[in-house]
Coordinates of C-alpha atoms in Angstrom, one line a residue:
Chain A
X1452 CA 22.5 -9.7 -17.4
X1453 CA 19.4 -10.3 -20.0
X1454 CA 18.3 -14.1 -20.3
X1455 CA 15.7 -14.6 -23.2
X1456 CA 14.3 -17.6 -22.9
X1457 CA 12.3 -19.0 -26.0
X1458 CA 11.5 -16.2 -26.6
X1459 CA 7.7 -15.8 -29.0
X1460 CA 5.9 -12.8 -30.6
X1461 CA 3.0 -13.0 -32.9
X1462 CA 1.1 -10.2 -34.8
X1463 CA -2.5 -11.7 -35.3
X1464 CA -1.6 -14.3 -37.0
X1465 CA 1.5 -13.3 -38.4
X1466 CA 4.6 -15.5 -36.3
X1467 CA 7.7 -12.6 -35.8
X1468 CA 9.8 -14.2 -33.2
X1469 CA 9.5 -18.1 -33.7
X1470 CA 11.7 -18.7 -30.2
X1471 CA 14.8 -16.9 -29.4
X1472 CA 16.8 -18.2 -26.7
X1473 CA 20.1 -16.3 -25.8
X1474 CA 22.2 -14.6 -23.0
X1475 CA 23.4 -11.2 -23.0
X1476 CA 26.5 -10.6 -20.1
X1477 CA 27.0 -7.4 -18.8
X1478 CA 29.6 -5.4 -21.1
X1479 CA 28.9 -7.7 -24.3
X1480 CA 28.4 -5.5 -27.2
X1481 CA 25.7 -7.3 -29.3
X1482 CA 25.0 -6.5 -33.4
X1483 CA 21.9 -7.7 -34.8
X1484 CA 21.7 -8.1 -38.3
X1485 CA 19.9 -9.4 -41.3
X1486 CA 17.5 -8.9 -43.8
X1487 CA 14.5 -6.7 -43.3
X1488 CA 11.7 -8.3 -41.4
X1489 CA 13.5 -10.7 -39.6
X1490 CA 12.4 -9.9 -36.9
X1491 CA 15.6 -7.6 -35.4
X1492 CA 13.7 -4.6 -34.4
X1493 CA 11.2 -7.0 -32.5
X1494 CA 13.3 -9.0 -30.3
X1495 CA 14.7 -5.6 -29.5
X1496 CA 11.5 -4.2 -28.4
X1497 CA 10.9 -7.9 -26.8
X1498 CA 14.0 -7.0 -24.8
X1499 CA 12.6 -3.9 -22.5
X1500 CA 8.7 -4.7 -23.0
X1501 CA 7.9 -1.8 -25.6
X1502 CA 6.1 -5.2 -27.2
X1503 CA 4.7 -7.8 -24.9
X1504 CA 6.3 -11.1 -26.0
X1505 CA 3.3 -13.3 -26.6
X1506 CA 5.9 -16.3 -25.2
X1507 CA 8.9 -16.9 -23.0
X1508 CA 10.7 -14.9 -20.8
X1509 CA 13.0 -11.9 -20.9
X1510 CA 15.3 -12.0 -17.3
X1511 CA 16.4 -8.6 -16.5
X1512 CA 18.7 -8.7 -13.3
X1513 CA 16.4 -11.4 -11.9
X1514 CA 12.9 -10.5 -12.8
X1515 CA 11.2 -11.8 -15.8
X1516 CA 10.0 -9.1 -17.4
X1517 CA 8.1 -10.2 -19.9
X1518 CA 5.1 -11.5 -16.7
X1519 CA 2.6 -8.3 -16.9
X1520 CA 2.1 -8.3 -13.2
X1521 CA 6.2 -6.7 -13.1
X1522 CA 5.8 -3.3 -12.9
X1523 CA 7.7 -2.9 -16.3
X1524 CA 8.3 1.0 -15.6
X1525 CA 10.6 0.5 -13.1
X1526 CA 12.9 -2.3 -15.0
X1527 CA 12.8 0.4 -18.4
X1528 CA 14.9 3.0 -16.3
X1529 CA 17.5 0.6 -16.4
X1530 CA 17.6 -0.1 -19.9
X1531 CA 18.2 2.8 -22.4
X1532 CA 16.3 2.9 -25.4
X1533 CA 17.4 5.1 -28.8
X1534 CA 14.8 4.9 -31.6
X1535 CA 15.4 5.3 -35.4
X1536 CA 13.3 7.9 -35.6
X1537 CA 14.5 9.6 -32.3
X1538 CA 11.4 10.5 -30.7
X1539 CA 12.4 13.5 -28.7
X1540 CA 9.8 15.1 -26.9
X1541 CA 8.6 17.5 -29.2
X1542 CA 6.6 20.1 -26.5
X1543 CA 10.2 20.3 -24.6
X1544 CA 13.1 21.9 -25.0
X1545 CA 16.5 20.0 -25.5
X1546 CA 17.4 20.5 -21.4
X1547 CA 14.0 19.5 -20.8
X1548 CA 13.8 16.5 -23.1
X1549 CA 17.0 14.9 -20.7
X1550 CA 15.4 16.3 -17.4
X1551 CA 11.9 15.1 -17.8
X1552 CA 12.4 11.4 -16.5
X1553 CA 15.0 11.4 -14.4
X1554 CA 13.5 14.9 -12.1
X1555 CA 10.0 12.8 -12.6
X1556 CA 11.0 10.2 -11.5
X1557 CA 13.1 11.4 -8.8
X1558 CA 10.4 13.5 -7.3
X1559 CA 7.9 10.4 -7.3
X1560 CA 10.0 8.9 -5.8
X1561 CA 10.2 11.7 -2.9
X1562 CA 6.2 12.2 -2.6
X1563 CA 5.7 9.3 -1.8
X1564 CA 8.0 8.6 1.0
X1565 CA 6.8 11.8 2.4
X1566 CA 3.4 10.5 2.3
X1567 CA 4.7 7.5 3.8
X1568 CA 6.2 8.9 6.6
X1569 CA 3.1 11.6 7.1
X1570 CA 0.9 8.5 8.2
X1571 CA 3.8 6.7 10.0
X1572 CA 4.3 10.1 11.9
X1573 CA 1.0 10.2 12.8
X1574 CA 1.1 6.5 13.9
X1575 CA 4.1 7.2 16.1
X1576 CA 2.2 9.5 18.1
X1577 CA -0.6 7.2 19.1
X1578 CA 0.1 5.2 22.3
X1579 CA 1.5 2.0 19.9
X1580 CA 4.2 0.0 21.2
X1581 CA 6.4 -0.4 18.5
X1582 CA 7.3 2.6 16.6
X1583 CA 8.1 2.6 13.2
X1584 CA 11.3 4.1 11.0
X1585 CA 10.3 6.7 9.5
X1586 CA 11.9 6.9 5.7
X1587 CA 15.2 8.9 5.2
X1588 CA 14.6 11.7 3.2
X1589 CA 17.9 13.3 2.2
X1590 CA 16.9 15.7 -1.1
X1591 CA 14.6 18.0 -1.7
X1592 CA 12.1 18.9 -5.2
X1593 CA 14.9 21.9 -6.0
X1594 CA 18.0 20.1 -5.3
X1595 CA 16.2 16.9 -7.6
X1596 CA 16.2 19.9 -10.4
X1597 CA 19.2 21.1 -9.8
X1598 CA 21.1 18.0 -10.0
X1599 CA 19.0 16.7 -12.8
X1600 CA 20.4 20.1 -15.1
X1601 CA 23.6 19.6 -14.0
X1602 CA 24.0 16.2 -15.2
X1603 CA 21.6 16.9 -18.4
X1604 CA 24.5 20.3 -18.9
X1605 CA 27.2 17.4 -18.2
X1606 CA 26.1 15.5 -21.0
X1607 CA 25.2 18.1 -23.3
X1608 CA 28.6 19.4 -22.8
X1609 CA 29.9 15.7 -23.6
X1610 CA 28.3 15.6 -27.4
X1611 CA 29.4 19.6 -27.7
X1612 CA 25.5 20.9 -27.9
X1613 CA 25.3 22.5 -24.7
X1614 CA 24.6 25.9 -26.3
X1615 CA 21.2 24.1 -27.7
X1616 CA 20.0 23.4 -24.4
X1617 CA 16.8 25.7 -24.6
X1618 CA 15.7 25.2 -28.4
X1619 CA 13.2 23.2 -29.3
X1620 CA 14.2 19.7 -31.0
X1621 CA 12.3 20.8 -34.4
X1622 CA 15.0 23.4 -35.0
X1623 CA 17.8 20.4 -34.8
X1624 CA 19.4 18.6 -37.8
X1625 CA 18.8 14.7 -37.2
X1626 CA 22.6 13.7 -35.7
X1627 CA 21.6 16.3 -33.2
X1628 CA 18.5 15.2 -32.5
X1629 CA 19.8 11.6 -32.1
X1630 CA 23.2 12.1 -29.7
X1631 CA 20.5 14.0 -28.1
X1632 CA 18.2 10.9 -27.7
X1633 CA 21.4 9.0 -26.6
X1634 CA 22.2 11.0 -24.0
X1635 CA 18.3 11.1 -23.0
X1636 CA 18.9 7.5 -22.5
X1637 CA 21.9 7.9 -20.6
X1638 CA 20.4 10.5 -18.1
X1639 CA 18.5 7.8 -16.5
X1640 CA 22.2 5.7 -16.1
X1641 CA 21.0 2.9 -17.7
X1642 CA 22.6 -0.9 -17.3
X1643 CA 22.3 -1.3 -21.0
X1644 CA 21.3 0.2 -23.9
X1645 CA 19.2 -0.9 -26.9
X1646 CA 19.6 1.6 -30.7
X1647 CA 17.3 0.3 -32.9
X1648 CA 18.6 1.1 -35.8
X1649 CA 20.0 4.7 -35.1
X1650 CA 21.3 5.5 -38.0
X1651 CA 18.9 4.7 -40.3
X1652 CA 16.7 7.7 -40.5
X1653 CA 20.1 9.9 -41.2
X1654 CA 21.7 11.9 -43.7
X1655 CA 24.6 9.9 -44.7
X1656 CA 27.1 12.5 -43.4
X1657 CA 25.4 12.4 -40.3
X1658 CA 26.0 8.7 -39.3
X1659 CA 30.0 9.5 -38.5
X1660 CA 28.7 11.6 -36.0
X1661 CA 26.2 9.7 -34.2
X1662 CA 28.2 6.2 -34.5
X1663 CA 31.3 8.2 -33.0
X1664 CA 29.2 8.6 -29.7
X1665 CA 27.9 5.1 -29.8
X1666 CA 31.4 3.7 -29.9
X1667 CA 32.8 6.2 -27.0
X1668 CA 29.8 4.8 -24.8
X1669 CA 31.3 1.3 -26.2
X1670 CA 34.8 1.6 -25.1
X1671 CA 33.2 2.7 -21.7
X1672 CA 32.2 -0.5 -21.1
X1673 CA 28.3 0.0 -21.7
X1674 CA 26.7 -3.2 -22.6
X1675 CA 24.5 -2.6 -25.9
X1676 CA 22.3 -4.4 -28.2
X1677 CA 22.6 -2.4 -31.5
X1678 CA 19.9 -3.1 -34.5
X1679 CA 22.0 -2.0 -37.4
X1680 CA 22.5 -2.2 -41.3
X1681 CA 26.1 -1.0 -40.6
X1682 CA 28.0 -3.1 -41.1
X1683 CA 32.1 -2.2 -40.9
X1684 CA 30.3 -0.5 -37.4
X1685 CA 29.0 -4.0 -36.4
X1686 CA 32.3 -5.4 -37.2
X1687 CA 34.3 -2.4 -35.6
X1688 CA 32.5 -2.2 -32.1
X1689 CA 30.6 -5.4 -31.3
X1690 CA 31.8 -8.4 -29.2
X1691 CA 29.2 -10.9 -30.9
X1692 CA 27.2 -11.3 -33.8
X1693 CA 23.6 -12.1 -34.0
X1694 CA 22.3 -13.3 -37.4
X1695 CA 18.2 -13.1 -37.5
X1696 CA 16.4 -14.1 -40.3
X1697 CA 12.5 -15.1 -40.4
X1698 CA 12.1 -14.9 -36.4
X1699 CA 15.0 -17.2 -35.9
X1700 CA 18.7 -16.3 -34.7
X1701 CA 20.5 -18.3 -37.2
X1702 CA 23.9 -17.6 -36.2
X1703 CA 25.9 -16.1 -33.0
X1704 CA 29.0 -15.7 -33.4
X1705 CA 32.6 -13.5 -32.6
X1706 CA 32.4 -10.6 -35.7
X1707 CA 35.7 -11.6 -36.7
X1708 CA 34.4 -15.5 -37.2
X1709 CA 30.9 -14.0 -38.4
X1710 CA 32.0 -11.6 -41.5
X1711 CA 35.1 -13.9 -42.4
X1712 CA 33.9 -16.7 -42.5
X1713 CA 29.9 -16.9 -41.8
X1714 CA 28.6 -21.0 -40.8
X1715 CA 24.7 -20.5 -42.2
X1716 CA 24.4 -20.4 -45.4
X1717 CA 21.6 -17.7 -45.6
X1718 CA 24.0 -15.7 -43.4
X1719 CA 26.5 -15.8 -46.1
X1720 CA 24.4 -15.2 -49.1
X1721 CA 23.0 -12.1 -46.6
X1722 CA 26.8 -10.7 -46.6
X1723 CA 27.3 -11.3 -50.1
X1724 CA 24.4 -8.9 -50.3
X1725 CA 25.6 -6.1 -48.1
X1726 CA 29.2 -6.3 -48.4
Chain B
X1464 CA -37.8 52.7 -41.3
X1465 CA -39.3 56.3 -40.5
X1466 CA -40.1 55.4 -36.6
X1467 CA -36.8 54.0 -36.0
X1468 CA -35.3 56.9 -34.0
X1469 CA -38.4 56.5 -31.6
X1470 CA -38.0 52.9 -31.4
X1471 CA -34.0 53.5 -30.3
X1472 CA -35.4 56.1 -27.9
X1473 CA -37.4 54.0 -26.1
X1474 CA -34.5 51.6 -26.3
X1475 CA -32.3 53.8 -24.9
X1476 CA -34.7 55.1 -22.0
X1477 CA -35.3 51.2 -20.6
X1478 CA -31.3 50.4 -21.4
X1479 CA -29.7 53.4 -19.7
X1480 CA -32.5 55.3 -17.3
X1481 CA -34.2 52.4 -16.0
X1482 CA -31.3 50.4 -15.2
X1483 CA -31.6 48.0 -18.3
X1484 CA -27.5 47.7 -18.8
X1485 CA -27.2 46.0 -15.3
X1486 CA -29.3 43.2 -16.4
X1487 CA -27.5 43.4 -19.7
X1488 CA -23.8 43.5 -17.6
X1489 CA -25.2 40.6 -15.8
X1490 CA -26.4 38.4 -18.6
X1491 CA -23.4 38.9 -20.4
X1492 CA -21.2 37.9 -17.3
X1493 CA -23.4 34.8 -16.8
X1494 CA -23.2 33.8 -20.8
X1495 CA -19.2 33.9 -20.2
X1496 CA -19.2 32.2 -17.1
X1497 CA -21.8 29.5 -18.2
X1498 CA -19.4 28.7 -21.3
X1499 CA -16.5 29.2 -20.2
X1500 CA -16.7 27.1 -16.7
X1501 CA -19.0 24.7 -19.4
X1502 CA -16.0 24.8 -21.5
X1503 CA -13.6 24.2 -18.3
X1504 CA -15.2 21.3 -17.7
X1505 CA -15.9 19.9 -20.8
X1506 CA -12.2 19.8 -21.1
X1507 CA -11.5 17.8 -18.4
X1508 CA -14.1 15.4 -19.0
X1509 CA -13.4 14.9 -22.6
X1510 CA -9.7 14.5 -22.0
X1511 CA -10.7 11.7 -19.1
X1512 CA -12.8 9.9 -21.6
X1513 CA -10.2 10.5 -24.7
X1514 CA -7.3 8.6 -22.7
X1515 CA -10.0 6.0 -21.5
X1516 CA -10.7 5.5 -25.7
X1517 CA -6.8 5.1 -26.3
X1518 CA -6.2 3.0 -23.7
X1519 CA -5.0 -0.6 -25.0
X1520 CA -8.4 -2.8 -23.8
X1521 CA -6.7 -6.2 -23.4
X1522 CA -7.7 -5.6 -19.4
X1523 CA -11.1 -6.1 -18.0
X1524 CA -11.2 -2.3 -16.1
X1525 CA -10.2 -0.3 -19.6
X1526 CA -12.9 -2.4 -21.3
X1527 CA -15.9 -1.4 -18.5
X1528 CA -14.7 2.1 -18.2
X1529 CA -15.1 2.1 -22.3
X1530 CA -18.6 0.8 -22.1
X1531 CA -19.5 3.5 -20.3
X1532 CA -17.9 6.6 -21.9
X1533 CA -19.7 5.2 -25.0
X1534 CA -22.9 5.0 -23.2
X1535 CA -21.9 8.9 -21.6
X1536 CA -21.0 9.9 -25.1
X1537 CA -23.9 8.6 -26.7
X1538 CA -26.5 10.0 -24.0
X1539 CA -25.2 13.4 -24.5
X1540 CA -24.6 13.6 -28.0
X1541 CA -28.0 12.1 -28.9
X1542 CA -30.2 14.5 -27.4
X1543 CA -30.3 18.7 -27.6
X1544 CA -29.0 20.6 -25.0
X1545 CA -32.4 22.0 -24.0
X1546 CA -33.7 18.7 -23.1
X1547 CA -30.6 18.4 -21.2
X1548 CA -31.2 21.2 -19.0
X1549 CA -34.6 20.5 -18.5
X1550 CA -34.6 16.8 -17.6
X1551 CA -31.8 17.9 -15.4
X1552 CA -33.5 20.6 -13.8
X1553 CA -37.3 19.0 -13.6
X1554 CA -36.1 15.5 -13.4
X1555 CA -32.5 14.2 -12.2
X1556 CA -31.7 16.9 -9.8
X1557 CA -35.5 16.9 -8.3
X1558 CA -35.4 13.0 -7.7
X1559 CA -32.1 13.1 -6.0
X1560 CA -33.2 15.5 -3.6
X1561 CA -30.8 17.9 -4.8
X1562 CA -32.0 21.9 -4.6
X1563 CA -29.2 23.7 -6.6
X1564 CA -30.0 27.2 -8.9
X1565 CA -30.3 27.2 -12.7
X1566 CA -27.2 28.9 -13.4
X1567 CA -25.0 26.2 -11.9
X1568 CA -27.9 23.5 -13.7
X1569 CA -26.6 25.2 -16.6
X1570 CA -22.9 25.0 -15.9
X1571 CA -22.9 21.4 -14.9
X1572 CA -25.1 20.2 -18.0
X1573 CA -22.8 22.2 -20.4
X1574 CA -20.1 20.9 -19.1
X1575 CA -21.3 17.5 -19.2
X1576 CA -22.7 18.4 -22.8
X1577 CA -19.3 19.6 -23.9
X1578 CA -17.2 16.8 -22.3
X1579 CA -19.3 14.6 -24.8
X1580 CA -17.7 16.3 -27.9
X1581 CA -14.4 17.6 -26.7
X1582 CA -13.5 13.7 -26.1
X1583 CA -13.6 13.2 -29.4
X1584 CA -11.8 15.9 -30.8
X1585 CA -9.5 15.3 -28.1
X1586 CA -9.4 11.6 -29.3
X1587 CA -8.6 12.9 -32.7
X1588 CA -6.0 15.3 -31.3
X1589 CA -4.3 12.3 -29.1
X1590 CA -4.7 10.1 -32.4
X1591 CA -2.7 12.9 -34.3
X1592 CA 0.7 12.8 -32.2
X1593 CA 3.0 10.6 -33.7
X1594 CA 3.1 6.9 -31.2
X1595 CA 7.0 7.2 -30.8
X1596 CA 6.2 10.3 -28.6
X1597 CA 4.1 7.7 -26.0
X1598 CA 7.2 4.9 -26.7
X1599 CA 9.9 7.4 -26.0
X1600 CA 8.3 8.4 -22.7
X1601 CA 7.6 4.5 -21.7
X1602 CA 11.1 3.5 -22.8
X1603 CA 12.5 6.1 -20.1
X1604 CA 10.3 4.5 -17.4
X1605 CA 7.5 7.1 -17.5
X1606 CA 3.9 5.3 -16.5
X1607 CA 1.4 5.3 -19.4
X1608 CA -0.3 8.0 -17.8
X1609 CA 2.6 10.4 -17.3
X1610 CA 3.6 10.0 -20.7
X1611 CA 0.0 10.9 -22.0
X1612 CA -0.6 14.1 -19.5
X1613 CA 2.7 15.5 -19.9
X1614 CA 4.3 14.4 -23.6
X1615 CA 1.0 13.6 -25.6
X1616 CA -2.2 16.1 -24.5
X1617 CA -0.1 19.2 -24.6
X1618 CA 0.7 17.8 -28.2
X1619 CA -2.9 16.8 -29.0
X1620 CA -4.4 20.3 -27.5
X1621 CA -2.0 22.3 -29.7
X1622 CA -2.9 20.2 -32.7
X1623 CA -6.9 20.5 -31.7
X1624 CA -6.7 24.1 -30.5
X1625 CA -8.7 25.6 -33.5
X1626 CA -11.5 22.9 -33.3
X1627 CA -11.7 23.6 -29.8
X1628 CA -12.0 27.2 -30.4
X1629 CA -14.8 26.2 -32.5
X1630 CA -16.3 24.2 -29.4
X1631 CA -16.3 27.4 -27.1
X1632 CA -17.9 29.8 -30.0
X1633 CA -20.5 26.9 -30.0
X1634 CA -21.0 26.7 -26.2
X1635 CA -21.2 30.4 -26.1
X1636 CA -24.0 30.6 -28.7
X1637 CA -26.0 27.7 -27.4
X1638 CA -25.8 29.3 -23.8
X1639 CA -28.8 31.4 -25.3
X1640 CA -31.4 28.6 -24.1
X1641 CA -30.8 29.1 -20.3
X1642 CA -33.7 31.0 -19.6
X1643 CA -35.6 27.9 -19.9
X1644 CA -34.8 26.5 -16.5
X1645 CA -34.4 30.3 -15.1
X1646 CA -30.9 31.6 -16.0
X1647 CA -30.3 35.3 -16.4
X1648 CA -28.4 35.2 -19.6
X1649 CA -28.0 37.7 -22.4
X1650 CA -31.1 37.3 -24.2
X1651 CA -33.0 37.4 -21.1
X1652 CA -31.5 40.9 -20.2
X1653 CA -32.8 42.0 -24.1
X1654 CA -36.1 40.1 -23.3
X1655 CA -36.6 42.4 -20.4
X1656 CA -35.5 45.6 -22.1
X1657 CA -38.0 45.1 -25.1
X1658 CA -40.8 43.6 -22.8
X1659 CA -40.9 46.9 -20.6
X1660 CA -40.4 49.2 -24.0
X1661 CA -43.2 47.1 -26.2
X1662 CA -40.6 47.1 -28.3
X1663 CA -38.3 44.6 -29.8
X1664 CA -36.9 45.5 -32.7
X1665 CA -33.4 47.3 -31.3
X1666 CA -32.9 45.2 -28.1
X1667 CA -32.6 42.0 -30.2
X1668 CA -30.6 43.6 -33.2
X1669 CA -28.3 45.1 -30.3
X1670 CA -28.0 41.2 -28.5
X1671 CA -26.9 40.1 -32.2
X1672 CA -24.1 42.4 -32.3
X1673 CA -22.8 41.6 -28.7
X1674 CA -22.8 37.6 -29.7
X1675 CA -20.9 39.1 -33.1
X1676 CA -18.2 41.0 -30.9
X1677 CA -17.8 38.2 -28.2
X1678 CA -17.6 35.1 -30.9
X1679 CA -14.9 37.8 -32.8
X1680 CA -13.0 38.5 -29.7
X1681 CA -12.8 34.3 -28.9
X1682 CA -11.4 34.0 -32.4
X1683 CA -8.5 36.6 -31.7
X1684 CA -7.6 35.1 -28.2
X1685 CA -7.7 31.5 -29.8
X1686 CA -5.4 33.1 -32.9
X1687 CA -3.2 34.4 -30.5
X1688 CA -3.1 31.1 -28.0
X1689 CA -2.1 29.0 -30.7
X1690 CA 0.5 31.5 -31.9
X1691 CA 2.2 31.2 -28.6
X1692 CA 2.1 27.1 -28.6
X1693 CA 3.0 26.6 -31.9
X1694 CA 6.6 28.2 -30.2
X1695 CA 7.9 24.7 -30.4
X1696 CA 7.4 24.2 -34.1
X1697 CA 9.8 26.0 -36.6
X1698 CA 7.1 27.3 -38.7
X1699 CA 5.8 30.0 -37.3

């Protein structure tokens, strides 16, 4: 599904990603860990273009991503993203926050096949021999809303916070605030989903909550690329284990293999660490 | 201070009997509608020009349009407004062939003038919203430019709200210079009054008052404005 192909990212002068090569198949549930500044959060970032990768290639579904004449937009809706720090929209209510890009993007979509066919209508009626299609227009802007809040209620309904719909995210305690972010993300039915660390920023007795809906979205069949300090959750959900440490993947492995019985021996002074 | 009942006579004879309060209706209305359209405009411009500043230049078109909202920036904050007006009037307009009346000279150069500062307390504004509001909209496929009209600037203008209350108060004192290229504003409504009395004592003390009230009245609408978009914060 996601080929990274020496994969490079520099800051300046500062080397983050030193070349990453790996393959993520669709319903693989990856774990990134190490140290702090490895480089996890990076590659992450690398993976849907929220940094351009200064080298290599990132192939989503076919396209190389990481060329800047892609129109990177319309490969993000298919990857979900879920910050540490959340990053709902802070002008929009709840309902709004999971509306926004899906009715946005919807009714883009809409205008400008209606533009479309306004000239090829026009064209039609001039004495032209061959006519052309017009594009098949099958919604309209209300029904785009409509749909969009029914799903967004869906959802809500799903992580039990459907009678926040119309508050405003400041008023939310952060394991709110990031199921809410999750099912942002999911609005747009993504082909995979990237958390960057999203349980870092939480109150301890938060994290249950917020890894509980991760997992569900797991045992779905979601394919994921989770950033996390977590370990007995890395160990719990994830199919495979990715070991970074200074811009390098060091070791990728089953978690079983990985926490048990780690090959690299920085990996295993890591989990000596944090276990 | 002995003559000062005679002096508001006389002020009261040109002001009410000889029709003095129409000028004074109409200066006002053109004093509002000079800084307020000015204002209108400044806004837009200044928001253009912020966005063009945040941009990330590693592009050759962001660089170019940079250059020039410098250059724009620089031109109009580096010389006073009346000079504005009047090269615009006497000079740019003329050699352009364009014939247009002084009150819309005035609403286009303060406009223009305003655009010049509200792009960088807009800048400021954009600055202040935290970047994972302009990552969250790109990671859910929103363009750059979608993100920043509809996540970002309604963020930034609540954040900037008070400065740019500030701006209009500004605007709405500086408007007194119009009469220069032939605007009928409020002090030249005053100017007539105590011209036709010989007397100026009351019509100018009375045009400082009106610039009191209008600058308090600003105040309460901004007050109240930000009360009402400050709905999304808990603090409130």
């Amino acid at each position: 599904m996601i080929d990274v192909i020496d994969l490079k990212k520099n800051f300046g002068h500062l080397e983050v990603l030193k070349g990453i090569t790996t393959t993520i198949k669709e319903g693989e549930k990856i774990a990134i860990v190490g140290p702090s500044g490895s480089g996890k959060s990076t590659f992450l970032r690398c993976l849907n273009c929220m940094e351009d990768p200064t080298g290599g290639a990132v192939i989503f579904e076919g396209v190389d991503i990481a060329d800047m004449k892609v129109d990177i937009n319309i490969h993000r809706r298919h990857m979900g993203m879920v910050f540490q720090q959340f990053n709902l929209f802070n002008n929009k209510t709840v309902i709004e926050n999971i509306m926004l890009a899906p009715v946005y993007i919807a009714a883009h979509d809409l205008r400008m096949k209606a533009f479309k066919n306004f000239f090829i209508k026009i064209r039609n009626t001039l004495p032209i021999k061959n006519k052309k299609t017009l594009y098949e227009i099958s919604t309209s802007p209300s029904k785009i809303k409509e749909d969009a809040r029914e799903n967004a209620m869906k959802l809500l309904k799903r992580i039990g916070l459907e009678e926040k719909a119309d508050v405003y995210p400041s008023t939310l305690s952060g394991g709110q605030k990031q199921r809410i972010a999750i099912v942002r993300a999911l609005a747009m039915n993504p082909k995979v989903m990237l958390f960057d660390e999203p349980t870092s920023a939480l109150d301890p007795e938060m994290v249950g909550e917020v890894l509980d809906l991760i997992k569900q979205l797991a045992d779905e069949g979601m394919t994921m690329v989770i950033v996390t300090h977590e370990m007995g959750f890395a160990k719990e959900v994830a199919t495979k284990v990715m070991f970074m440490d200074g811009g390098k993947v060091l070791e990728e492995n089953s978690p079983e293999e990985f926490f048990s019985n780690p090959q690299h021996p920085r990996a295993k002074e890591f989990l000596s660490k944090v276990l | 201070m002995g003559n000062f009942d005679k002096k508001l006579e006389k002020f009261w004879e040109i002001f009410y009997y000889n029709d003095g309060y129409i000028k004074v209706v109409t200066g006002l209305r053109n004093t509002l509608y000079i800084s307020l359209a000015g204002l209108a405009i400044g806004i837009v411009i200044g928001t253009l020009i912020a966005i063009v500043e945040v941009f990330p230049k590693y592009k050759r078109l962001p660089k170019i349009l940079d250059g020039f909202c410098r250059f724009y920036v620089g031109l109009f904050r580096g010389t006073p407004v009346v000079v504005q007006l009047l090269v615009a009037y006497y000079v740019v307009l003329p050699l352009m062939g364009i014939n247009m009346p002084g009150l819309n000279v005035c609403v286009l150069v303060f406009g223009l003038n305003s655009g010049a500062y509200v792009s960088e307390i807009m800048r400021s504004g954009i600055l202040s919203v935290d970047p994972g509001q302009m990552e969250a909209g790109r990671a859910v496929g929103l363009s750059y430019g979608v993100t920043m009209l509809k996540i970002v600037v309604p963020q930034a203008i609540k954040n900037i709200l008070p400065t740019l209350g500030n701006e209009l108060i500004a605007l709405v004192k500086e408007t007194s210079v119009v009469s220069f290229v032939g605007a009928a504003d409020l002090y030249v409504a005053f100017n007539y009054i105590g011209t036709n009395s010989y007397e100026f004592m009351v019509p100018y003390l009375v045009m400082a008052v009106i610039y009191i009230v209008i600058v308090m009245i600003i105040a309460l609408l901004i007050k109240a404005m930000e009360r009402s978009l400050r709905k999304s914060d808990r603090r409130n």
